[in-house]
Short mmCIF file of C-alpha atoms in Angstrom, two decimals:
data_model
loop_
_atom_site.label_atom_id
_atom_site.label_comp_id
_atom_site.label_asym_id
_atom_site.label_seq_id
_atom_site.Cartn_x
_atom_site.Cartn_y
_atom_site.Cartn_z
CA MET A 1 13.13 -11.50 -16.35
CA ASP A 2 14.33 -14.01 -18.97
CA LYS A 3 14.36 -12.30 -22.37
CA HIS A 4 12.62 -15.31 -23.94
CA MET A 5 9.76 -15.23 -21.45
CA ARG A 6 6.43 -13.78 -22.52
CA ILE A 7 5.23 -10.42 -21.22
CA PRO A 8 4.29 -11.03 -17.60
CA THR A 9 0.61 -10.47 -16.87
CA VAL A 10 -1.27 -10.21 -13.59
CA VAL A 11 -4.71 -10.59 -12.13
CA SER A 12 -4.98 -7.52 -9.91
CA LEU A 13 -7.12 -7.77 -6.78
CA PHE A 14 -8.07 -4.64 -4.81
CA GLY A 15 -6.61 -2.44 -7.55
CA GLY A 16 -7.66 0.78 -5.81
CA ALA A 17 -6.25 3.90 -7.43
CA GLY A 18 -3.60 1.78 -9.14
CA GLY A 19 -0.55 2.18 -6.90
CA MET A 20 0.57 -1.45 -6.89
CA ASP A 21 -0.35 -1.96 -10.54
CA TRP A 22 1.50 1.20 -11.57
CA GLY A 23 4.66 -0.03 -9.84
CA PHE A 24 4.38 -3.40 -11.60
CA ILE A 25 3.73 -1.75 -14.96
CA GLN A 26 6.94 0.30 -14.59
CA GLU A 27 8.78 -3.03 -14.35
CA GLY A 28 7.25 -4.57 -17.46
CA TRP A 29 4.16 -6.31 -16.06
CA LEU A 30 0.68 -5.71 -17.48
CA PRO A 31 -2.86 -6.42 -16.23
CA ALA A 32 -4.16 -9.47 -18.09
CA SER A 33 -7.21 -7.45 -19.20
CA PRO A 34 -9.60 -4.81 -17.79
CA ALA A 35 -11.82 -7.67 -16.67
CA HIS A 36 -9.00 -9.02 -14.51
CA VAL A 37 -8.65 -5.89 -12.34
CA VAL A 38 -10.90 -6.11 -9.29
CA GLU A 39 -11.90 -3.02 -7.28
CA CYS A 40 -15.30 -2.24 -5.78
CA ASP A 41 -14.89 1.50 -5.05
CA ALA A 42 -16.23 3.48 -8.00
CA THR A 43 -14.12 6.60 -7.39
CA ALA A 44 -10.93 4.51 -7.12
CA VAL A 45 -11.88 2.76 -10.37
CA ALA A 46 -12.33 6.16 -12.03
CA THR A 47 -8.81 7.15 -10.91
CA TYR A 48 -7.45 3.81 -12.13
CA ASN A 49 -9.05 4.28 -15.55
CA ALA A 50 -7.88 7.90 -15.84
CA ASN A 51 -4.28 6.89 -15.26
CA VAL A 52 -3.35 3.22 -15.36
CA SER A 53 -5.81 1.99 -17.98
CA ALA A 54 -5.14 5.05 -20.13
CA ALA A 55 -1.35 4.66 -19.87
CA VAL A 56 -1.35 1.07 -21.15
CA MET A 57 -4.17 1.69 -23.65
CA MET A 58 -6.38 -0.79 -21.87
CA GLY A 59 -10.16 -0.62 -21.77
CA ASP A 60 -11.94 0.70 -18.72
CA VAL A 61 -12.10 -1.31 -15.53
CA VAL A 62 -15.62 -1.81 -14.13
CA PRO A 63 -16.26 -1.68 -10.34
CA THR A 64 -16.35 -5.28 -9.12
CA ASP A 65 -16.68 -6.85 -5.67
CA ILE A 66 -14.29 -9.77 -5.15
CA ARG A 67 -16.93 -11.66 -3.20
CA GLY A 68 -18.18 -14.29 -5.58
CA TRP A 69 -16.11 -12.94 -8.48
CA VAL A 70 -15.09 -15.58 -11.03
CA PRO A 71 -11.98 -14.79 -13.10
CA PRO A 72 -12.82 -14.75 -16.83
CA PRO A 73 -10.92 -17.36 -18.87
CA LEU A 74 -7.75 -16.30 -20.64
CA PRO A 75 -5.98 -17.89 -23.64
CA VAL A 76 -2.68 -17.68 -21.73
CA PRO A 77 -2.74 -17.97 -17.92
CA PRO A 78 -1.39 -14.95 -16.01
CA LEU A 79 1.98 -15.25 -14.32
CA ALA A 80 0.86 -13.70 -11.03
CA VAL A 81 -1.98 -12.59 -8.83
CA ILE A 82 -1.20 -9.36 -6.99
CA GLY A 83 -3.07 -7.12 -4.59
CA GLY A 84 -2.98 -5.09 -1.41
CA PHE A 85 -5.92 -6.55 0.43
CA PRO A 86 -7.89 -4.27 2.80
CA CYS A 87 -7.08 -4.30 6.49
CA PRO A 88 -10.29 -3.50 8.43
CA SER A 89 -9.77 -6.22 11.01
CA PHE A 90 -6.00 -5.89 11.31
CA SER A 91 -4.81 -2.28 11.33
CA ARG A 92 -4.00 -0.46 14.58
CA ALA A 93 -5.71 2.58 13.08
CA ARG A 94 -9.07 0.80 13.11
CA SER A 95 -11.54 0.71 15.96
CA ALA A 96 -11.15 -1.66 18.89
CA VAL A 97 -14.35 -3.44 17.84
CA ALA A 98 -12.96 -4.22 14.37
CA ARG A 99 -9.60 -5.35 15.75
CA SER A 100 -11.23 -7.64 18.31
CA ASN A 101 -12.96 -9.67 15.62
CA PRO A 102 -10.33 -10.87 13.13
CA LEU A 103 -12.81 -13.35 11.63
CA SER A 104 -15.10 -10.58 10.36
CA SER A 105 -14.68 -8.62 7.13
CA GLY A 106 -10.88 -8.79 6.97
CA MET A 107 -10.76 -12.57 7.08
CA GLU A 108 -13.61 -12.84 4.60
CA ILE A 109 -11.45 -10.83 2.19
CA VAL A 110 -8.49 -13.17 2.77
CA GLU A 111 -10.77 -16.17 2.16
CA GLU A 112 -11.99 -14.66 -1.10
CA THR A 113 -8.43 -13.81 -2.12
CA ALA A 114 -7.35 -17.40 -1.58
CA ARG A 115 -10.36 -18.61 -3.57
CA VAL A 116 -9.40 -16.48 -6.56
CA ILE A 117 -5.74 -17.55 -6.42
CA ALA A 118 -6.82 -21.20 -6.33
CA ALA A 119 -9.01 -20.59 -9.38
CA VAL A 120 -6.31 -18.78 -11.39
CA LEU A 121 -3.41 -21.01 -10.26
CA PRO A 122 -0.61 -18.60 -11.25
CA PRO A 123 3.03 -19.61 -10.75
CA VAL A 124 3.36 -16.86 -8.12
CA PHE A 125 1.33 -14.38 -6.12
CA MET A 126 2.19 -11.30 -4.08
CA LEU A 127 -0.15 -9.76 -1.51
CA GLU A 128 0.39 -6.73 0.70
CA CYS A 129 -1.24 -5.76 3.99
CA VAL A 130 -0.46 -4.31 7.42
CA GLN A 131 1.91 -6.27 9.64
CA GLN A 132 -0.86 -7.22 12.05
CA SER A 133 -2.53 -9.30 9.34
CA ARG A 134 0.13 -12.02 9.52
CA ARG A 135 -1.22 -13.66 12.66
CA HIS A 136 -4.52 -14.59 11.05
CA ALA A 137 -4.07 -14.17 7.29
CA LEU A 138 -0.99 -16.38 6.90
CA PRO A 139 -2.56 -19.50 8.47
CA LEU A 140 -5.68 -19.10 6.33
CA LEU A 141 -3.70 -18.57 3.12
CA SER A 142 -1.55 -21.60 3.94
CA LEU A 143 -4.63 -23.70 4.68
CA ARG A 144 -6.46 -22.76 1.48
CA LEU A 145 -3.46 -22.68 -0.87
CA THR A 146 -1.72 -25.98 -0.21
CA ASP A 147 -0.13 -25.95 -3.70
CA TYR A 148 1.94 -22.92 -2.71
CA SER A 149 4.96 -22.31 -0.56
CA ILE A 150 4.32 -18.96 1.13
CA THR A 151 7.07 -16.66 2.40
CA THR A 152 6.44 -13.43 4.30
CA TYR A 153 8.55 -10.28 4.20
CA ASP A 154 8.18 -7.64 6.91
CA ILE A 155 9.25 -4.45 5.17
CA ASP A 156 9.32 -0.68 5.56
CA PHE A 157 8.68 1.02 2.24
CA CYS A 158 11.15 3.79 3.06
CA ASP A 159 13.84 1.11 2.52
CA TYR A 160 12.71 0.88 -1.11
CA GLY A 161 12.59 4.50 -2.22
CA VAL A 162 9.39 5.87 -0.68
CA PRO A 163 9.67 9.12 1.38
CA GLN A 164 7.56 7.63 4.15
CA HIS A 165 7.85 5.03 6.91
CA ARG A 166 5.23 2.47 5.96
CA ARG A 167 5.62 -0.93 7.63
CA ARG A 168 3.83 -3.65 5.73
CA MET A 169 3.79 -7.41 5.25
CA LEU A 170 4.30 -8.98 1.83
CA TYR A 171 2.99 -12.49 1.24
CA VAL A 172 4.76 -14.23 -1.64
CA GLY A 173 3.47 -17.60 -2.80
CA VAL A 174 5.24 -19.91 -5.25
CA ARG A 175 3.29 -22.78 -6.72
CA GLY A 176 5.08 -26.06 -6.17
CA GLY A 177 8.05 -24.27 -4.63
CA VAL A 178 11.33 -23.46 -6.37
CA GLY A 179 13.71 -24.37 -3.58
CA VAL A 180 15.70 -21.34 -2.47
CA LEU A 181 14.13 -18.10 -3.71
CA PRO A 182 16.30 -15.49 -5.41
CA PRO A 183 17.62 -12.93 -2.91
CA PRO A 184 14.94 -10.31 -2.18
CA PRO A 185 15.55 -6.64 -3.00
CA THR A 186 18.29 -5.03 -0.95
CA PRO A 187 17.00 -2.32 1.42
CA LEU A 188 18.45 1.14 1.03
CA PRO A 189 20.76 2.33 3.82
CA PRO A 190 19.25 5.14 5.94
CA SER A 191 21.67 7.59 4.31
CA GLU A 192 19.82 7.02 1.01
CA TRP A 193 16.26 7.23 2.31
CA ARG A 194 14.08 9.80 0.58
CA THR A 195 12.75 12.39 3.01
CA ALA A 196 9.61 14.44 3.48
CA GLY A 197 11.64 17.42 2.32
CA ASP A 198 12.52 15.62 -0.91
CA ALA A 199 8.83 15.05 -1.63
CA LEU A 200 7.46 18.40 -0.45
CA HIS A 201 10.23 20.83 -1.36
CA VAL A 202 8.03 22.49 -3.98
CA GLY A 203 5.75 23.85 -1.24
CA ALA A 204 1.98 23.81 -1.20
CA VAL A 205 0.36 21.89 -4.04
CA GLY A 206 -3.32 22.02 -4.84
CA GLY A 207 -4.09 24.79 -2.36
CA ALA A 208 -2.55 25.09 1.09
CA GLY A 209 -4.14 23.25 3.99
CA VAL A 210 -5.15 24.96 7.21
CA ALA A 211 -2.88 25.17 10.26
CA PRO A 212 -4.94 24.58 13.45
CA PRO A 213 -4.04 26.84 16.40
CA ILE A 214 -2.34 23.96 18.23
CA MET A 215 0.26 23.55 15.48
CA GLN A 216 2.12 26.72 16.47
CA PHE A 217 3.08 24.88 19.69
CA ILE A 218 4.14 21.59 18.05
CA PRO A 219 7.69 21.65 16.59
CA PRO A 220 8.72 19.42 13.67
CA GLY A 221 9.01 15.81 14.82
CA TYR A 222 6.62 16.28 17.75
CA ASN A 223 2.96 15.33 18.05
CA TYR A 224 0.21 16.30 20.48
CA HIS A 225 1.33 13.86 23.17
CA THR A 226 5.09 14.51 23.03
CA ALA A 227 4.56 18.28 22.90
CA ARG A 228 2.13 18.10 25.82
CA ARG A 229 4.58 16.07 27.91
CA ALA A 230 7.31 18.58 27.09
CA GLY A 231 5.09 21.39 28.38
CA LEU A 232 4.98 23.12 25.00
CA ILE A 233 1.19 23.42 24.69
CA PRO A 234 -0.52 26.04 26.88
CA GLU A 235 -3.50 25.05 28.98
CA HIS A 236 -6.01 27.12 27.05
CA ILE A 237 -5.14 25.05 23.94
CA LEU A 238 -5.03 21.72 25.77
CA SER A 239 -8.53 22.26 27.09
CA THR A 240 -9.87 22.38 23.53
CA ILE A 241 -8.30 19.08 22.39
CA HIS A 242 -9.85 15.69 22.95
CA PRO A 243 -6.98 13.40 24.01
CA TYR A 244 -7.59 10.81 21.28
CA ARG A 245 -4.61 8.47 21.39
CA MET A 246 -3.75 7.95 17.77
CA GLU A 247 -0.01 7.70 17.06
CA THR A 248 -0.12 10.37 14.36
CA TYR A 249 -2.28 12.78 16.31
CA TYR A 250 -1.27 16.32 15.21
CA GLN A 251 2.17 15.07 14.35
CA ARG A 252 4.43 17.38 12.38
CA LEU A 253 6.81 16.18 9.72
CA VAL A 254 10.58 16.60 9.78
CA ALA A 255 12.23 17.85 6.58
CA ASP A 256 15.28 15.57 6.63
CA LYS A 257 13.52 12.33 7.59
CA PRO A 258 10.93 10.14 5.89
CA ALA A 259 7.34 11.04 6.73
CA TYR A 260 5.25 8.91 9.03
CA THR A 261 2.56 6.68 7.53
CA VAL A 262 -0.06 8.34 5.34
CA CYS A 263 -3.53 7.41 6.61
CA ALA A 264 -6.69 6.87 4.57
CA GLY A 265 -8.99 8.68 6.98
CA GLY A 266 -9.41 10.09 10.46
CA GLY A 267 -10.04 13.42 12.09
CA GLY A 268 -8.01 16.61 12.00
CA GLY A 269 -5.18 15.19 14.07
CA SER A 270 -4.39 12.65 11.36
CA TYR A 271 -4.27 15.03 8.40
CA MET A 272 -0.43 15.23 8.48
CA TYR A 273 1.24 18.60 9.08
CA HIS A 274 4.03 20.35 7.22
CA TYR A 275 7.47 20.76 8.82
CA ALA A 276 7.40 24.43 7.66
CA GLU A 277 4.73 26.86 6.44
CA GLY A 278 3.18 27.28 9.88
CA GLY A 279 2.60 23.58 10.36
CA ARG A 280 -0.35 23.59 7.96
CA ALA A 281 -2.15 20.40 6.99
CA LEU A 282 -0.92 18.68 3.86
CA THR A 283 -2.95 18.70 0.69
CA ASN A 284 -4.00 15.47 -0.99
CA GLU A 285 -1.44 16.10 -3.72
CA GLU A 286 1.29 16.27 -1.07
CA ARG A 287 0.07 13.07 0.59
CA ALA A 288 0.19 11.46 -2.84
CA ALA A 289 3.80 12.64 -3.24
CA LEU A 290 4.67 10.96 0.07
CA GLN A 291 3.12 7.80 -1.37
CA SER A 292 5.42 8.20 -4.43
CA PHE A 293 2.62 8.75 -6.94
CA PRO A 294 3.45 10.85 -10.01
CA PRO A 295 2.60 14.55 -9.63
CA SER A 296 -0.86 15.83 -10.45
CA PRO A 297 -1.01 16.55 -13.35
CA PRO A 298 -0.28 14.30 -15.22
CA TRP A 299 -1.74 11.91 -12.61
CA ARG A 300 -5.43 12.69 -12.19
CA TRP A 301 -7.35 11.96 -8.99
CA CYS A 302 -11.09 11.38 -9.25
CA GLY A 303 -13.70 12.04 -6.56
CA GLY A 304 -14.05 14.54 -3.72
CA LYS A 305 -11.35 15.38 -1.16
CA THR A 306 -12.38 12.62 1.27
CA ALA A 307 -12.56 9.99 -1.47
CA VAL A 308 -9.18 11.02 -2.86
CA ARG A 309 -7.61 10.97 0.60
CA ARG A 310 -8.97 7.45 1.09
CA GLN A 311 -7.54 6.30 -2.24
CA ILE A 312 -4.12 7.73 -1.43
CA GLY A 313 -3.95 6.31 2.09
CA ASN A 314 -5.11 2.85 1.00
CA ALA A 315 -2.65 2.61 -1.89
CA VAL A 316 0.50 0.55 -2.18
CA PRO A 317 3.33 3.05 -2.92
CA PRO A 318 4.24 2.49 -6.58
CA ASP A 319 7.94 3.33 -6.24
CA GLY A 320 8.28 1.07 -3.21
CA ILE A 321 6.75 -1.98 -4.89
CA ARG A 322 8.86 -1.62 -8.05
CA PRO A 323 11.93 -3.51 -6.72
CA TRP A 324 9.61 -6.28 -5.55
CA ALA A 325 7.85 -6.41 -8.93
CA ARG A 326 11.25 -6.77 -10.60
CA TRP A 327 12.20 -9.50 -8.13
CA LEU A 328 8.88 -11.31 -8.56
CA ALA A 329 9.55 -11.54 -12.30
CA SER A 330 12.67 -13.60 -11.59
CA VAL A 331 10.77 -15.74 -9.09
CA ALA A 332 8.00 -16.33 -11.65
CA SER A 333 10.57 -17.26 -14.28
CA GLU A 334 12.13 -19.89 -12.02
CA ALA A 335 8.72 -21.18 -10.93
CA SER A 336 7.59 -21.56 -14.55
CA GLU A 337 10.79 -23.39 -15.48
CA ALA A 338 10.42 -25.71 -12.49
CA SER A 339 6.80 -26.42 -13.49
CA GLU A 340 7.81 -27.28 -17.05
CA ALA A 341 10.57 -29.54 -15.75
CA ARG A 342 8.08 -31.47 -13.64
CA LYS A 343 5.98 -32.15 -16.74
CA VAL A 344 8.87 -33.81 -18.54
#
């Protein structure tokens, strides 16, 4: 960012446990104020306050639903609106009923997001969601935010320093347009990807998870379906497993490759299973490591195990968003300069 430019501030939507905000903070951005961080889940807000708010000596965030939320006035407008909006109507991991109705809760969230951006009118915005959101979210954002040129980036966070394959869509809007955008962050070559072994080499953290009986028959890199097709699972075990067809069903990690995507919920088959240690389930602290959160402690998770798992799985990986936060600063700088030039 230009050294003469003011400290970049953001309005943060769907702040969650603070993953996206923490990545932006590491690159010099700050939330505009506690009242400009929007998150409705009370346990996620508690985690945010225990870590993000405390780190930047900011007052506590209060749980807030974006629906109907009006951004408080600021003496200096924020440079960006950021947020990883929820994906209930888009994600493959959701039920068929939710996916069949893209105009339900997911699109309502996109509508509300666009409303807030139109009210704040920042030079830039950056939103993150699952890839499947593009089909419906992009047209609505473009329809509601006609002042912005919107570019999408289909990324895998393992290309940006996260020890996990996590395919997501980034929506980047520039008010008024700045012509050709600065080159986006350069993806890491596969030889430089961080692996599950890099994240979990310290062994069990926070108490070892349980290894279900089936895991002794599933080698690293296999899941229930591939191991079954390979004839590795005996019949007496197969007869006890409901053939639920989720991609990560009882899948075991591989030490020298990035993990598969960390989920926010689901049954035992989606808990994620260690490449060693008997194929035990990962702890929440280990899932957080795969999401590139700082270790706990000093990072403190609030809520019960299910609530913490949800916060981790829903988060934007902080290390993975950092290159994009750095890049967005340069985009914002050019957008602000272009806006000033138009006023002359």
